[in-house]
CSV table of C-alpha atoms in Angstrom, one decimal:
chain,number,residue,atom,x,y,z
A,1,MET,CA,-0.2,8.2,-40.8
A,2,ALA,CA,-2.2,5.4,-39.0
A,3,ALA,CA,1.1,4.0,-37.6
A,4,SER,CA,2.1,7.4,-36.3
A,5,PHE,CA,-1.3,7.9,-34.6
A,6,SER,CA,-1.1,4.4,-33.0
A,7,PHE,CA,2.4,5.1,-31.7
A,8,SER,CA,1.4,8.5,-30.2
A,9,LEU,CA,-1.7,6.9,-28.6
A,10,ARG,CA,0.5,4.2,-27.0
A,11,ALA,CA,3.0,6.8,-25.8
A,12,CYS,CA,0.1,8.8,-24.2
A,13,CYS,CA,-1.3,5.7,-22.5
A,14,ALA,CA,2.2,4.8,-21.2
A,15,ALA,CA,2.7,8.3,-19.9
A,16,ALA,CA,-0.7,8.3,-18.2
A,17,ALA,CA,0.0,4.9,-16.6
A,18,LEU,CA,3.3,6.1,-15.3
A,19,LEU,CA,1.7,9.3,-14.0
A,20,ALA,CA,-1.0,7.2,-12.2
A,21,ALA,CA,1.6,4.9,-10.7
A,22,GLY,CA,3.5,7.9,-9.4
A,23,VAL,CA,0.4,9.4,-7.9
A,24,ALA,CA,-0.5,6.1,-6.2
A,25,LEU,CA,3.0,5.6,-4.8
A,26,SER,CA,3.3,9.2,-3.6
A,27,GLY,CA,0.1,8.7,-1.5
A,28,CYS,CA,2.0,6.0,0.5
A,29,ALA,CA,4.8,8.4,1.4
A,30,GLY,CA,2.5,11.0,2.9
A,31,MET,CA,1.1,8.5,5.5
A,32,SER,CA,0.6,10.3,8.8
A,33,GLU,CA,1.3,9.2,12.3
A,34,THR,CA,-2.5,8.8,13.0
A,35,VAL,CA,-2.7,6.0,10.5
A,36,ALA,CA,0.1,3.9,12.0
A,37,PRO,CA,-1.8,2.5,15.0
A,38,ALA,CA,-4.4,1.1,12.5
A,39,PHE,CA,-1.8,-1.5,11.5
A,40,ALA,CA,-1.3,-2.7,15.1
A,41,ASP,CA,-3.4,-4.5,17.7
A,42,PRO,CA,-4.6,-1.9,20.2
A,43,ALA,CA,-5.1,-4.4,23.0
A,44,LYS,CA,-1.6,-6.0,22.7
A,45,TYR,CA,0.0,-4.0,25.5
A,46,GLU,CA,-3.0,-3.8,27.9
A,47,LEU,CA,-1.7,-6.5,30.3
A,48,TYR,CA,2.0,-5.7,30.1
A,49,ASP,CA,3.8,-4.5,33.2
A,50,CYS,CA,6.5,-1.8,33.1
A,51,LYS,CA,9.3,-4.3,32.8
A,52,GLN,CA,7.8,-5.9,29.8
A,53,LEU,CA,6.9,-2.6,28.2
A,54,GLU,CA,10.5,-1.4,28.7
A,55,GLY,CA,11.9,-4.4,26.8
A,56,GLU,CA,9.2,-4.1,24.1
A,57,ARG,CA,9.9,-0.4,23.6
A,58,LYS,CA,13.6,-1.1,23.1
A,59,ALA,CA,12.9,-3.9,20.7
A,60,LEU,CA,10.5,-1.8,18.7
A,61,ALA,CA,12.9,1.1,18.6
A,62,ALA,CA,15.7,-1.2,17.3
A,63,ARG,CA,13.4,-2.7,14.6
A,64,THR,CA,12.2,0.7,13.5
A,65,ALA,CA,15.9,1.8,13.1
A,66,ASP,CA,16.7,-1.3,11.2
A,67,LEU,CA,13.8,-0.8,8.8
A,68,GLN,CA,14.7,2.8,8.3
A,69,LYS,CA,18.3,1.8,7.4
A,70,LEU,CA,17.0,-0.8,5.0
A,71,MET,CA,14.6,1.7,3.4
A,72,ASP,CA,17.4,4.3,3.1
A,73,LYS,CA,19.7,1.8,1.5
A,74,ALA,CA,17.1,0.6,-0.9
A,75,GLU,CA,16.4,4.2,-2.1
A,76,THR,CA,20.0,4.6,-3.2
A,77,GLY,CA,19.7,2.1,-6.0
A,78,THR,CA,17.9,2.2,-9.3
A,79,GLY,CA,14.1,2.2,-8.7
A,80,GLY,CA,14.9,2.2,-5.0
A,81,ALA,CA,11.9,4.3,-4.0
A,82,VAL,CA,9.6,1.7,-5.4
A,83,VAL,CA,11.5,-1.2,-3.8
A,84,SER,CA,11.6,0.6,-0.5
A,85,GLU,CA,7.8,1.2,-0.6
A,86,LEU,CA,7.0,-2.3,-1.6
A,87,ALA,CA,9.4,-4.2,0.5
A,88,TYR,CA,9.6,-2.3,3.8
A,89,ARG,CA,6.9,0.4,4.1
A,90,ASN,CA,4.2,-2.0,5.5
A,91,ASP,CA,6.5,-3.4,8.1
A,92,TYR,CA,7.7,0.0,9.0
A,93,VAL,CA,4.2,1.4,9.5
A,94,ALA,CA,3.2,-1.6,11.6
A,95,VAL,CA,6.2,-1.3,13.8
A,96,ARG,CA,5.6,2.4,14.2
A,97,GLY,CA,2.0,1.7,15.2
A,98,SER,CA,3.1,-0.9,17.7
A,99,ALA,CA,5.7,1.5,19.2
A,100,GLN,CA,3.1,4.2,19.5
A,101,LEU,CA,0.7,1.9,21.3
A,102,ALA,CA,3.5,0.7,23.6
A,103,GLU,CA,4.3,4.3,24.4
A,104,ASP,CA,0.7,5.0,25.2
A,105,ALA,CA,0.6,2.0,27.6
A,106,TRP,CA,4.0,3.2,29.1
A,107,ARG,CA,2.5,6.6,29.9
A,108,ARG,CA,-0.8,5.1,31.1
A,109,ASN,CA,1.0,2.8,33.6
A,110,LYS,CA,3.3,5.7,34.7
A,111,CYS,CA,6.4,3.7,34.1
A,112,ARG,CA,9.9,4.9,34.5
A,113,GLU,CA,13.2,3.9,32.7
A,114,THR,CA,15.4,1.5,34.7
A,115,PRO,CA,18.7,3.1,35.4
A,116,PRO,CA,21.5,1.5,33.4
A,117,GLY,CA,23.5,0.4,36.4
A,118,ALA,CA,20.6,-1.1,38.3
A,119,ALA,CA,20.4,-4.8,38.8
A,120,PRO,CA,17.3,-6.4,37.4
A,121,SER,CA,14.9,-7.4,40.2
A,122,ALA,CA,13.3,-10.9,40.3
A,123,SER,CA,9.9,-10.1,39.0
A,124,ALA,CA,8.9,-13.7,38.4
A,125,PRO,CA,7.7,-15.6,41.3
A,126,GLN,CA,10.1,-18.3,42.6
A,127,ARG,CA,9.0,-21.9,42.1
A,128,PRO,CA,8.2,-23.5,45.5
A,129,ASP,CA,10.0,-26.6,46.6
A,130,ILE,CA,7.7,-29.5,45.9
A,131,LYS,CA,8.3,-32.7,47.8
A,132,PRO,CA,6.8,-36.0,46.9
A,133,ALA,CA,4.1,-37.4,49.1
A,134,PRO,CA,5.4,-39.9,51.7
A,135,LYS,CA,4.8,-43.5,50.8
A,136,SER,CA,2.9,-45.5,53.3
A,137,GLY,CA,2.9,-49.3,53.7
A,138,SER,CA,-0.9,-49.5,54.1
A,139,ALA,CA,-3.2,-49.4,51.1
A,140,VAL,CA,-6.1,-46.9,51.0
A,141,ARG,CA,-9.4,-48.8,51.3
């Protein structure tokens, strides 16, 4: 009788622990878009110009797509939802937050996409020709 009670108590504790873990992990899945910028530096894109923002937006979109593919692939395996949450969710949320901040800077700077056929303009200043000082035969006194 005591062994039966002990077994059922352990089973109830195990079930409660699994239920608590499920509730805790389901809270991560419902993370909204307003939380994502909290995982990124809000001043990161303040000094970026439109050319830099364009490249950053493309890189962030590619990283977001890569992480989404990894999360989808992880979820196909046994225990994949847990692996997906633990391995990729934090990076995914941080990248989404950075992308949202880059989009805000893009709109704030009133940037436009570069047409695909356009040649990149030289945005960096050209290095001036620097000539060595002429050598003179007299010493400076």
